[in-house]
Amino acid sequence: MKLAMIGFGQAGGKIVDKFVEYDERHEADIVRAAVAVNTAKADLLGLEHIPTDQRVLIGQSRVKGHGVGADNELGAEIAEEDIDEIQGAIDAIPVHEVDAFLVVSGLGGGTGSGGAPVLSKHLKRIYTEPVYGLGVLPGSDEGGIYTLNAARSFQTFVREVDNLLVFDNDAWRKTGESVQGGYDEINEEIVKRFGILFGAGEVDQGQEVAESVVDSSEIINTLEGGGVSTVGYASETVEESGGSNGLLSRLTGGDDDDDLDTAHTTNRITSLVRKAALGRLTLPCEIEGAERALLVMAGPPEHLNRKGIERGRKWLEEQTGSMEVRGGDYPVTGSGFVAGVILLSGVTNVPRIKELQQVAIEAQDNIDEIKQESEENLDDLVNDDEDELESLF
């Protein structure tokens, strides 16, 4: 699937930068164009792989390149005001060559959480290609204002995109891990999962052809209908055989001596499907009730087979209760591992989102209380000063 990626804010820019690096390293041909948008000049300068002319600094007249802090209302206002500057960079994107836009943002800060929904709405108004969001939820230990921002941004973002893919930092940060070290590792996890998902079907001349092709239309159909999506992943190291075991071998079943290997391969695939679905999802949730699902098995072609993928797909149908479960393989010669990636779209039973909304309500109540208390303290201070002045005269 060919994407035009736009990273909005610090987290969004770093993730898209990592996507570009992944794309170059694996020759995946996913990122057709990459743009970074920010109100902080230093964040844009810190990027390594996004072209300099595709880095857009907005809000210079208001924040002078220093960012908006955690003020996502200001972030939204600046995005509205400077949308033409962002569009100037997007105009350079060969839109006729992309399957969709992906707007990437952290939802806890100010620039991205405020600006990403504004940009998504703008893109949907102008282009016919789908506009997806990739939103990263802040950890619960990052502070009340970030949780409040995330709750506000989430509600707006999911409404303005064709589907919102979510990654929850809270489920991935390790105890005692440094913030920077944690985020670097999290970004690697994000790119690994979505890299395999979006890379499926992008086969160049001379590469192995998938037995059950997963192309961009399969991903688009799975994400169709809107809502929230999560991604599961599981992998296992394998040794590649020295012989040629391409599509023909897999279709004919290979030699009789390979029967045991075929059974082993099938069992490995079904096991990885279960681990991917029931393990740590990008957004933890109950998979039952997911509206649509897509299974992608990636790895050396001799370790992939139609029977295992079909079994895994049927198991997913049973677990989700959905009749819209698609599946296929993504041959990657020389990968050294077999990986299962599962996209669950239209999930509803998500405890983290419910918790986020509740915490946001409490945080809003606390903010109102703090403001009221501050005003009362100021009134008391003024009254005390007046009383002191009266006692002097």
mmCIF file of C-alpha atoms in Angstrom:
data_model
loop_
_atom_site.group_PDB
_atom_site.id
_atom_site.type_symbol
_atom_site.label_atom_id
_atom_site.label_comp_id
_atom_site.label_asym_id
_atom_site.label_seq_id
_atom_site.Cartn_x
_atom_site.Cartn_y
_atom_site.Cartn_z
ATOM 1 C CA MET A 1 0.000 0.000 0.000
ATOM 2 C CA LYS A 2 1.475 3.336 -1.028
ATOM 3 C CA LEU A 3 0.966 6.101 1.510
ATOM 4 C CA ALA A 4 1.452 9.841 1.784
ATOM 5 C CA MET A 5 2.461 10.226 5.432
ATOM 6 C CA ILE A 6 2.129 13.468 7.360
ATOM 7 C CA GLY A 7 3.610 13.660 10.854
ATOM 8 C CA PHE A 8 1.960 16.401 12.904
ATOM 9 C CA GLY A 9 3.760 17.532 16.052
ATOM 10 C CA GLN A 10 6.838 16.096 17.741
ATOM 11 C CA ALA A 11 5.685 12.475 18.121
ATOM 12 C CA GLY A 12 4.095 12.392 14.668
ATOM 13 C CA GLY A 13 7.221 13.747 12.997
ATOM 14 C CA LYS A 14 9.489 11.225 14.733
ATOM 15 C CA ILE A 15 7.265 8.286 13.800
ATOM 16 C CA VAL A 16 7.049 9.299 10.137
ATOM 17 C CA ASP A 17 10.822 9.854 10.136
ATOM 18 C CA LYS A 18 11.213 6.300 11.440
ATOM 19 C CA PHE A 19 8.823 5.029 8.749
ATOM 20 C CA VAL A 20 10.965 6.606 6.035
ATOM 21 C CA GLU A 21 14.085 4.961 7.498
ATOM 22 C CA TYR A 22 12.266 1.577 7.670
ATOM 23 C CA ASP A 23 11.077 1.995 4.082
ATOM 24 C CA GLU A 24 14.607 2.661 2.827
ATOM 25 C CA ARG A 25 16.162 -0.150 4.860
ATOM 26 C CA HIS A 26 13.658 -2.812 3.756
ATOM 27 C CA GLU A 27 13.002 -1.396 0.280
ATOM 28 C CA ALA A 28 9.331 -1.715 1.207
ATOM 29 C CA ASP A 29 8.098 1.063 -1.109
ATOM 30 C CA ILE A 30 5.346 2.084 1.333
ATOM 31 C CA VAL A 31 6.111 5.773 1.854
ATOM 32 C CA ARG A 32 5.460 7.573 -1.418
ATOM 33 C CA ALA A 33 5.834 10.959 0.281
ATOM 34 C CA ALA A 34 6.565 12.192 3.811
ATOM 35 C CA VAL A 35 5.799 15.579 5.368
ATOM 36 C CA ALA A 36 6.474 16.827 8.917
ATOM 37 C CA VAL A 37 4.473 19.721 10.388
ATOM 38 C CA ASN A 38 5.320 21.418 13.678
ATOM 39 C CA THR A 39 5.210 24.687 15.616
ATOM 40 C CA ALA A 40 8.616 23.962 17.169
ATOM 41 C CA LYS A 41 11.625 24.571 14.926
ATOM 42 C CA ALA A 42 13.953 22.405 17.032
ATOM 43 C CA ASP A 43 11.730 19.339 16.545
ATOM 44 C CA LEU A 44 11.864 19.720 12.770
ATOM 45 C CA LEU A 45 15.650 20.155 12.802
ATOM 46 C CA GLY A 46 16.001 16.927 14.792
ATOM 47 C CA LEU A 47 14.495 14.780 12.025
ATOM 48 C CA GLU A 48 16.935 12.712 9.955
ATOM 49 C CA HIS A 49 15.095 11.131 7.014
ATOM 50 C CA ILE A 50 12.262 13.434 5.978
ATOM 51 C CA PRO A 51 13.513 15.839 3.247
ATOM 52 C CA THR A 52 14.198 19.364 4.519
ATOM 53 C CA ASP A 53 11.829 20.921 1.981
ATOM 54 C CA GLN A 54 9.038 18.705 3.313
ATOM 55 C CA ARG A 55 9.312 20.034 6.881
ATOM 56 C CA VAL A 56 6.741 22.755 7.536
ATOM 57 C CA LEU A 57 7.048 25.224 10.423
ATOM 58 C CA ILE A 58 3.686 26.796 11.250
ATOM 59 C CA GLY A 59 2.559 29.425 13.772
ATOM 60 C CA GLN A 60 5.709 31.543 13.498
ATOM 61 C CA SER A 61 3.791 34.783 13.956
ATOM 62 C CA ARG A 62 2.256 33.500 17.200
ATOM 63 C CA VAL A 63 4.788 31.219 18.902
ATOM 64 C CA LYS A 64 8.030 32.196 17.102
ATOM 65 C CA GLY A 65 9.060 28.588 16.449
ATOM 66 C CA HIS A 66 8.989 27.609 20.147
ATOM 67 C CA GLY A 67 5.937 25.319 20.052
ATOM 68 C CA VAL A 68 2.575 25.610 21.788
ATOM 69 C CA GLY A 69 3.456 23.663 24.934
ATOM 70 C CA ALA A 70 0.498 21.471 25.810
ATOM 71 C CA ASP A 71 -2.128 23.930 24.548
ATOM 72 C CA ASN A 72 -3.968 21.894 21.927
ATOM 73 C CA GLU A 73 -6.605 24.583 21.408
ATOM 74 C CA LEU A 74 -3.809 26.881 20.265
ATOM 75 C CA GLY A 75 -2.430 24.029 18.140
ATOM 76 C CA ALA A 76 -5.798 23.700 16.390
ATOM 77 C CA GLU A 77 -6.075 27.462 15.835
ATOM 78 C CA ILE A 78 -2.603 27.654 14.288
ATOM 79 C CA ALA A 79 -3.349 24.676 12.021
ATOM 80 C CA GLU A 80 -6.502 26.431 10.798
ATOM 81 C CA GLU A 81 -4.654 29.700 10.212
ATOM 82 C CA ASP A 82 -1.659 28.158 8.424
ATOM 83 C CA ILE A 83 -3.426 25.385 6.487
ATOM 84 C CA ASP A 84 -2.288 26.945 3.196
ATOM 85 C CA GLU A 85 1.372 26.556 4.226
ATOM 86 C CA ILE A 86 0.775 22.870 4.967
ATOM 87 C CA GLN A 87 -1.096 22.476 1.680
ATOM 88 C CA GLY A 88 1.936 23.956 -0.118
ATOM 89 C CA ALA A 89 4.011 20.927 0.959
ATOM 90 C CA ILE A 90 1.179 18.491 0.173
ATOM 91 C CA ASP A 91 0.915 19.931 -3.353
ATOM 92 C CA ALA A 92 4.339 18.415 -4.052
ATOM 93 C CA ILE A 93 2.990 14.918 -3.303
ATOM 94 C CA PRO A 94 2.141 12.844 -6.419
ATOM 95 C CA VAL A 95 -1.340 12.083 -5.088
ATOM 96 C CA HIS A 96 -2.229 10.003 -8.160
ATOM 97 C CA GLU A 97 0.421 7.510 -7.000
ATOM 98 C CA VAL A 98 -0.827 7.037 -3.426
ATOM 99 C CA ASP A 99 -3.578 4.776 -2.102
ATOM 100 C CA ALA A 100 -4.269 6.809 1.035
ATOM 101 C CA PHE A 101 -3.102 9.566 3.374
ATOM 102 C CA LEU A 102 -1.892 8.679 6.872
ATOM 103 C CA VAL A 103 -1.843 11.534 9.401
ATOM 104 C CA VAL A 104 0.341 10.576 12.383
ATOM 105 C CA SER A 105 0.237 12.353 15.734
ATOM 106 C CA GLY A 106 0.702 12.008 19.456
ATOM 107 C CA LEU A 107 -2.619 12.820 21.125
ATOM 108 C CA GLY A 108 -1.282 14.168 24.412
ATOM 109 C CA GLY A 109 0.711 17.235 23.370
ATOM 110 C CA GLY A 110 -0.435 20.509 21.861
ATOM 111 C CA THR A 111 0.556 20.834 18.205
ATOM 112 C CA GLY A 112 -0.308 17.335 16.984
ATOM 113 C CA SER A 113 -3.383 16.664 19.098
ATOM 114 C CA GLY A 114 -4.850 20.000 18.071
ATOM 115 C CA GLY A 115 -3.667 20.157 14.465
ATOM 116 C CA ALA A 116 -3.986 16.567 13.194
ATOM 117 C CA PRO A 117 -7.815 16.535 13.202
ATOM 118 C CA VAL A 118 -7.846 19.946 11.476
ATOM 119 C CA LEU A 119 -5.538 18.690 8.715
ATOM 120 C CA SER A 120 -7.491 15.436 8.316
ATOM 121 C CA LYS A 121 -10.726 17.330 7.796
ATOM 122 C CA HIS A 122 -8.996 19.523 5.207
ATOM 123 C CA LEU A 123 -7.585 16.521 3.308
ATOM 124 C CA LYS A 124 -10.960 14.744 3.221
ATOM 125 C CA ARG A 125 -12.564 17.841 1.775
ATOM 126 C CA ILE A 126 -10.028 18.122 -1.062
ATOM 127 C CA TYR A 127 -9.011 14.568 -1.999
ATOM 128 C CA THR A 128 -10.895 11.383 -2.888
ATOM 129 C CA GLU A 129 -8.260 9.068 -1.368
ATOM 130 C CA PRO A 130 -8.991 7.704 2.128
ATOM 131 C CA VAL A 131 -7.542 9.687 5.032
ATOM 132 C CA TYR A 132 -6.457 7.540 7.987
ATOM 133 C CA GLY A 133 -5.129 8.640 11.341
ATOM 134 C CA LEU A 134 -2.476 7.012 13.508
ATOM 135 C CA GLY A 135 -2.883 8.384 17.006
ATOM 136 C CA VAL A 136 -0.580 7.663 19.948
ATOM 137 C CA LEU A 137 -2.161 7.837 23.403
ATOM 138 C CA PRO A 138 -0.005 9.246 26.246
ATOM 139 C CA GLY A 139 0.936 7.161 29.252
ATOM 140 C CA SER A 140 -1.190 7.679 32.360
ATOM 141 C CA ASP A 141 1.940 8.873 34.205
ATOM 142 C CA GLU A 142 2.500 11.775 31.801
ATOM 143 C CA GLY A 143 0.146 14.150 33.597
ATOM 144 C CA GLY A 144 -3.490 15.248 33.658
ATOM 145 C CA ILE A 145 -3.221 17.862 30.929
ATOM 146 C CA TYR A 146 -1.915 15.249 28.460
ATOM 147 C CA THR A 147 -4.780 12.915 29.318
ATOM 148 C CA LEU A 148 -7.251 15.765 28.880
ATOM 149 C CA ASN A 149 -5.701 16.662 25.528
ATOM 150 C CA ALA A 150 -5.831 13.024 24.412
ATOM 151 C CA ALA A 151 -9.508 12.659 25.309
ATOM 152 C CA ARG A 152 -10.410 15.823 23.422
ATOM 153 C CA SER A 153 -8.227 15.031 20.421
ATOM 154 C CA PHE A 154 -9.371 11.404 20.215
ATOM 155 C CA GLN A 155 -13.032 12.386 19.945
ATOM 156 C CA THR A 156 -12.282 14.904 17.182
ATOM 157 C CA PHE A 157 -9.667 12.850 15.329
ATOM 158 C CA VAL A 158 -11.822 9.712 15.039
ATOM 159 C CA ARG A 159 -14.626 11.824 13.592
ATOM 160 C CA GLU A 160 -12.447 13.517 10.946
ATOM 161 C CA VAL A 161 -10.651 10.437 9.525
ATOM 162 C CA ASP A 162 -11.866 7.386 7.627
ATOM 163 C CA ASN A 163 -10.379 5.201 10.374
ATOM 164 C CA LEU A 164 -8.224 5.865 13.433
ATOM 165 C CA LEU A 165 -5.430 3.391 14.142
ATOM 166 C CA VAL A 166 -4.410 3.725 17.794
ATOM 167 C CA PHE A 167 -1.234 2.937 19.722
ATOM 168 C CA ASP A 168 -1.431 3.144 23.516
ATOM 169 C CA ASN A 169 1.840 4.130 25.216
ATOM 170 C CA ASP A 170 0.424 2.992 28.545
ATOM 171 C CA ALA A 171 0.464 -0.630 27.403
ATOM 172 C CA TRP A 172 4.032 -0.451 26.122
ATOM 173 C CA ARG A 173 6.135 1.669 28.489
ATOM 174 C CA LYS A 174 8.298 -0.443 30.764
ATOM 175 C CA THR A 175 8.547 0.307 34.473
ATOM 176 C CA GLY A 176 11.616 2.393 35.313
ATOM 177 C CA GLU A 177 12.404 3.039 31.658
ATOM 178 C CA SER A 178 13.555 6.532 30.690
ATOM 179 C CA VAL A 179 11.037 8.598 28.758
ATOM 180 C CA GLN A 180 13.304 9.027 25.722
ATOM 181 C CA GLY A 181 14.457 5.406 25.695
ATOM 182 C CA GLY A 182 10.862 4.264 26.050
ATOM 183 C CA TYR A 183 9.631 6.371 23.146
ATOM 184 C CA ASP A 184 12.431 5.227 20.844
ATOM 185 C CA GLU A 185 11.497 1.603 21.493
ATOM 186 C CA ILE A 186 7.783 2.340 21.118
ATOM 187 C CA ASN A 187 8.368 4.008 17.758
ATOM 188 C CA GLU A 188 10.251 0.905 16.601
ATOM 189 C CA GLU A 189 7.266 -1.245 17.606
ATOM 190 C CA ILE A 190 4.831 1.039 15.773
ATOM 191 C CA VAL A 191 6.844 1.021 12.559
ATOM 192 C CA LYS A 192 7.475 -2.743 12.660
ATOM 193 C CA ARG A 193 3.787 -3.586 12.936
ATOM 194 C CA PHE A 194 2.421 -1.071 10.487
ATOM 195 C CA GLY A 195 5.371 -1.582 8.140
ATOM 196 C CA ILE A 196 4.436 -5.239 7.604
ATOM 197 C CA LEU A 197 0.733 -4.413 7.370
ATOM 198 C CA PHE A 198 1.115 -1.678 4.757
ATOM 199 C CA GLY A 199 3.975 -3.447 2.982
ATOM 200 C CA ALA A 200 1.849 -6.455 2.045
ATOM 201 C CA GLY A 201 1.091 -6.577 -1.669
ATOM 202 C CA GLU A 202 3.885 -4.196 -2.690
ATOM 203 C CA VAL A 203 5.854 -6.682 -4.794
ATOM 204 C CA ASP A 204 8.537 -5.526 -7.221
ATOM 205 C CA GLN A 205 9.679 -7.408 -10.297
ATOM 206 C CA GLY A 206 11.743 -10.457 -9.393
ATOM 207 C CA GLN A 207 10.308 -10.749 -5.866
ATOM 208 C CA GLU A 208 8.253 -13.686 -4.623
ATOM 209 C CA VAL A 209 4.544 -13.458 -5.453
ATOM 210 C CA ALA A 210 2.117 -14.095 -2.607
ATOM 211 C CA GLU A 211 -0.001 -17.240 -2.745
ATOM 212 C CA SER A 212 -2.986 -15.313 -1.346
ATOM 213 C CA VAL A 213 -2.386 -11.702 -2.294
ATOM 214 C CA VAL A 214 -3.130 -8.931 0.194
ATOM 215 C CA ASP A 215 -3.204 -5.680 -1.729
ATOM 216 C CA SER A 216 -4.188 -2.118 -0.878
ATOM 217 C CA SER A 217 -7.876 -2.778 -1.615
ATOM 218 C CA GLU A 218 -7.962 -5.461 1.117
ATOM 219 C CA ILE A 219 -6.587 -2.980 3.665
ATOM 220 C CA ILE A 220 -8.950 -0.221 2.500
ATOM 221 C CA ASN A 221 -11.960 -2.557 2.699
ATOM 222 C CA THR A 222 -10.973 -3.648 6.219
ATOM 223 C CA LEU A 223 -10.665 -0.027 7.377
ATOM 224 C CA GLU A 224 -13.849 1.016 5.602
ATOM 225 C CA GLY A 225 -16.700 2.093 7.838
ATOM 226 C CA GLY A 226 -14.637 4.226 10.190
ATOM 227 C CA GLY A 227 -14.154 3.797 13.905
ATOM 228 C CA VAL A 228 -11.090 2.667 15.823
ATOM 229 C CA SER A 229 -8.544 0.005 14.867
ATOM 230 C CA THR A 230 -5.835 -1.920 16.680
ATOM 231 C CA VAL A 231 -3.022 -4.161 15.430
ATOM 232 C CA GLY A 232 -1.645 -7.393 16.860
ATOM 233 C CA TYR A 233 1.747 -8.901 16.102
ATOM 234 C CA ALA A 234 3.652 -12.120 16.815
ATOM 235 C CA SER A 235 6.811 -13.539 15.269
ATOM 236 C CA GLU A 236 9.099 -16.567 15.410
ATOM 237 C CA THR A 237 12.657 -17.010 14.151
ATOM 238 C CA VAL A 238 13.087 -19.622 11.408
ATOM 239 C CA GLU A 239 15.928 -21.041 9.363
ATOM 240 C CA GLU A 240 15.612 -20.618 5.638
ATOM 241 C CA SER A 241 16.318 -23.547 3.355
ATOM 242 C CA GLY A 242 18.989 -23.186 0.713
ATOM 243 C CA GLY A 243 16.812 -24.599 -2.060
ATOM 244 C CA SER A 244 14.160 -22.922 -4.155
ATOM 245 C CA ASN A 245 10.758 -23.154 -2.486
ATOM 246 C CA GLY A 246 8.762 -20.503 -4.264
ATOM 247 C CA LEU A 247 5.143 -20.226 -5.344
ATOM 248 C CA LEU A 248 5.223 -23.330 -7.602
ATOM 249 C CA SER A 249 6.538 -25.511 -4.758
ATOM 250 C CA ARG A 250 3.888 -24.240 -2.385
ATOM 251 C CA LEU A 251 1.098 -24.794 -4.919
ATOM 252 C CA THR A 252 2.179 -28.348 -5.772
ATOM 253 C CA GLY A 253 2.915 -29.219 -2.161
ATOM 254 C CA GLY A 254 6.632 -29.916 -2.730
ATOM 255 C CA ASP A 255 8.115 -33.393 -2.204
ATOM 256 C CA ASP A 256 6.441 -36.142 -0.177
ATOM 257 C CA ASP A 257 9.219 -35.767 2.385
ATOM 258 C CA ASP A 258 7.927 -32.280 3.104
ATOM 259 C CA ASP A 259 4.588 -33.469 4.571
ATOM 260 C CA LEU A 260 5.834 -33.168 8.147
ATOM 261 C CA ASP A 261 7.297 -29.752 7.410
ATOM 262 C CA THR A 262 3.982 -28.633 5.871
ATOM 263 C CA ALA A 263 2.111 -29.731 9.007
ATOM 264 C CA HIS A 264 4.669 -27.939 11.165
ATOM 265 C CA THR A 265 4.389 -24.792 9.040
ATOM 266 C CA THR A 266 0.589 -24.854 9.298
ATOM 267 C CA ASN A 267 0.720 -25.270 13.079
ATOM 268 C CA ARG A 268 3.245 -22.448 13.405
ATOM 269 C CA ILE A 269 1.000 -20.093 11.433
ATOM 270 C CA THR A 270 -2.127 -20.896 13.469
ATOM 271 C CA SER A 271 -0.123 -20.490 16.684
ATOM 272 C CA LEU A 272 1.205 -17.091 15.606
ATOM 273 C CA VAL A 273 -2.311 -15.959 14.669
ATOM 274 C CA ARG A 274 -3.532 -16.755 18.189
ATOM 275 C CA LYS A 275 -0.551 -15.027 19.787
ATOM 276 C CA ALA A 276 -1.011 -11.922 17.640
ATOM 277 C CA ALA A 277 -4.726 -11.640 18.411
ATOM 278 C CA LEU A 278 -4.609 -12.507 22.114
ATOM 279 C CA GLY A 279 -1.254 -10.906 22.947
ATOM 280 C CA ARG A 280 -0.366 -7.250 23.331
ATOM 281 C CA LEU A 281 -2.334 -5.200 20.807
ATOM 282 C CA THR A 282 -1.381 -1.633 19.872
ATOM 283 C CA LEU A 283 -4.611 -0.684 21.652
ATOM 284 C CA PRO A 284 -5.611 -3.398 24.156
ATOM 285 C CA CYS A 285 -9.250 -4.421 23.760
ATOM 286 C CA GLU A 286 -11.642 -7.345 23.616
ATOM 287 C CA ILE A 287 -11.419 -8.687 20.069
ATOM 288 C CA GLU A 288 -14.947 -10.081 20.196
ATOM 289 C CA GLY A 289 -17.223 -7.678 18.383
ATOM 290 C CA ALA A 290 -14.584 -6.293 16.002
ATOM 291 C CA GLU A 291 -16.440 -5.406 12.820
ATOM 292 C CA ARG A 292 -13.708 -6.394 10.361
ATOM 293 C CA ALA A 293 -10.283 -8.077 10.476
ATOM 294 C CA LEU A 294 -7.289 -8.671 8.216
ATOM 295 C CA LEU A 295 -4.564 -11.286 8.705
ATOM 296 C CA VAL A 296 -1.164 -10.906 7.049
ATOM 297 C CA MET A 297 1.476 -13.639 7.394
ATOM 298 C CA ALA A 298 4.968 -12.480 6.436
ATOM 299 C CA GLY A 299 8.203 -14.421 6.128
ATOM 300 C CA PRO A 300 10.279 -16.685 3.847
ATOM 301 C CA PRO A 301 7.949 -18.215 1.223
ATOM 302 C CA GLU A 302 8.729 -21.842 2.160
ATOM 303 C CA HIS A 303 7.402 -21.139 5.679
ATOM 304 C CA LEU A 304 4.049 -19.833 4.463
ATOM 305 C CA ASN A 305 1.145 -21.899 3.182
ATOM 306 C CA ARG A 306 -2.480 -21.401 2.236
ATOM 307 C CA LYS A 307 -3.801 -24.039 4.638
ATOM 308 C CA GLY A 308 -2.317 -22.363 7.724
ATOM 309 C CA ILE A 309 -3.540 -18.915 6.692
ATOM 310 C CA GLU A 310 -7.040 -20.235 6.004
ATOM 311 C CA ARG A 311 -7.147 -21.942 9.414
ATOM 312 C CA GLY A 312 -5.975 -18.744 11.071
ATOM 313 C CA ARG A 313 -8.589 -16.710 9.211
ATOM 314 C CA LYS A 314 -11.393 -19.055 10.280
ATOM 315 C CA TRP A 315 -10.207 -18.928 13.902
ATOM 316 C CA LEU A 316 -10.345 -15.124 13.721
ATOM 317 C CA GLU A 317 -13.898 -15.314 12.392
ATOM 318 C CA GLU A 318 -14.902 -17.432 15.403
ATOM 319 C CA GLN A 319 -13.174 -15.163 17.920
ATOM 320 C CA THR A 320 -14.412 -11.842 16.541
ATOM 321 C CA GLY A 321 -17.843 -12.965 15.381
ATOM 322 C CA SER A 322 -17.206 -11.065 12.148
ATOM 323 C CA MET A 323 -17.891 -12.416 8.686
ATOM 324 C CA GLU A 324 -15.523 -9.837 7.187
ATOM 325 C CA VAL A 325 -12.166 -11.450 7.899
ATOM 326 C CA ARG A 326 -9.596 -11.284 5.116
ATOM 327 C CA GLY A 327 -6.208 -13.003 4.984
ATOM 328 C CA GLY A 328 -3.120 -13.512 2.890
ATOM 329 C CA ASP A 329 0.645 -13.859 2.844
ATOM 330 C CA TYR A 330 3.540 -11.461 2.320
ATOM 331 C CA PRO A 331 6.643 -13.406 1.149
ATOM 332 C CA VAL A 332 9.876 -11.822 2.408
ATOM 333 C CA THR A 333 12.908 -13.811 1.279
ATOM 334 C CA GLY A 334 15.828 -13.531 3.683
ATOM 335 C CA SER A 335 13.785 -12.184 6.614
ATOM 336 C CA GLY A 336 14.788 -14.983 9.004
ATOM 337 C CA PHE A 337 11.425 -14.892 10.779
ATOM 338 C CA VAL A 338 7.735 -15.602 10.269
ATOM 339 C CA ALA A 339 5.395 -12.893 11.556
ATOM 340 C CA GLY A 340 1.656 -12.649 11.878
ATOM 341 C CA VAL A 341 0.028 -9.206 11.795
ATOM 342 C CA ILE A 342 -3.666 -8.797 12.548
ATOM 343 C CA LEU A 343 -5.631 -5.624 11.877
ATOM 344 C CA LEU A 344 -8.852 -5.405 13.902
ATOM 345 C CA SER A 345 -11.124 -2.621 12.697
ATOM 346 C CA GLY A 346 -14.232 -1.197 14.303
ATOM 347 C CA VAL A 347 -13.374 -2.346 17.836
ATOM 348 C CA THR A 348 -15.689 -1.043 20.560
ATOM 349 C CA ASN A 349 -14.892 -2.765 23.852
ATOM 350 C CA VAL A 350 -11.798 -0.698 24.713
ATOM 351 C CA PRO A 351 -11.221 -0.153 28.474
ATOM 352 C CA ARG A 352 -8.425 2.382 27.888
ATOM 353 C CA ILE A 353 -10.693 4.715 25.920
ATOM 354 C CA LYS A 354 -13.394 4.536 28.595
ATOM 355 C CA GLU A 355 -10.785 5.191 31.274
ATOM 356 C CA LEU A 356 -9.332 8.064 29.261
ATOM 357 C CA GLN A 357 -12.722 9.713 28.940
ATOM 358 C CA GLN A 358 -13.422 9.337 32.653
ATOM 359 C CA VAL A 359 -10.032 10.712 33.684
ATOM 360 C CA ALA A 360 -10.539 13.600 31.280
ATOM 361 C CA ILE A 361 -13.884 14.436 32.881
ATOM 362 C CA GLU A 362 -12.241 14.402 36.312
ATOM 363 C CA ALA A 363 -9.302 16.437 35.039
ATOM 364 C CA GLN A 364 -11.685 19.012 33.590
ATOM 365 C CA ASP A 365 -13.541 19.180 36.898
ATOM 366 C CA ASN A 366 -10.227 19.645 38.709
ATOM 367 C CA ILE A 367 -9.191 22.410 36.334
ATOM 368 C CA ASP A 368 -12.440 24.232 37.046
ATOM 369 C CA GLU A 369 -11.887 23.770 40.798
ATOM 370 C CA ILE A 370 -8.320 25.053 40.547
ATOM 371 C CA LYS A 371 -9.469 28.107 38.614
ATOM 372 C CA GLN A 372 -12.247 28.764 41.122
ATOM 373 C CA GLU A 373 -9.882 28.282 44.067
ATOM 374 C CA SER A 374 -7.356 30.599 42.456
ATOM 375 C CA GLU A 375 -9.998 33.271 41.956
ATOM 376 C CA GLU A 376 -11.178 32.891 45.559
ATOM 377 C CA ASN A 377 -7.618 33.192 46.850
ATOM 378 C CA LEU A 378 -7.144 36.317 44.774
ATOM 379 C CA ASP A 379 -10.380 37.812 46.141
ATOM 380 C CA ASP A 380 -9.323 36.961 49.700
ATOM 381 C CA LEU A 381 -5.936 38.542 49.107
ATOM 382 C CA VAL A 382 -7.522 41.723 47.746
ATOM 383 C CA ASN A 383 -10.008 41.858 50.630
ATOM 384 C CA ASP A 384 -7.245 41.319 53.211
ATOM 385 C CA ASP A 385 -5.242 44.148 51.654
ATOM 386 C CA GLU A 386 -8.288 46.418 51.769
ATOM 387 C CA ASP A 387 -8.902 45.516 55.416
ATOM 388 C CA GLU A 388 -5.278 46.290 56.273
ATOM 389 C CA LEU A 389 -5.515 49.632 54.513
ATOM 390 C CA GLU A 390 -8.733 50.502 56.367
ATOM 391 C CA SER A 391 -7.118 49.632 59.736
ATOM 392 C CA LEU A 392 -4.299 52.040 59.004
ATOM 393 C CA PHE A 393 -6.626 55.005 58.564
#
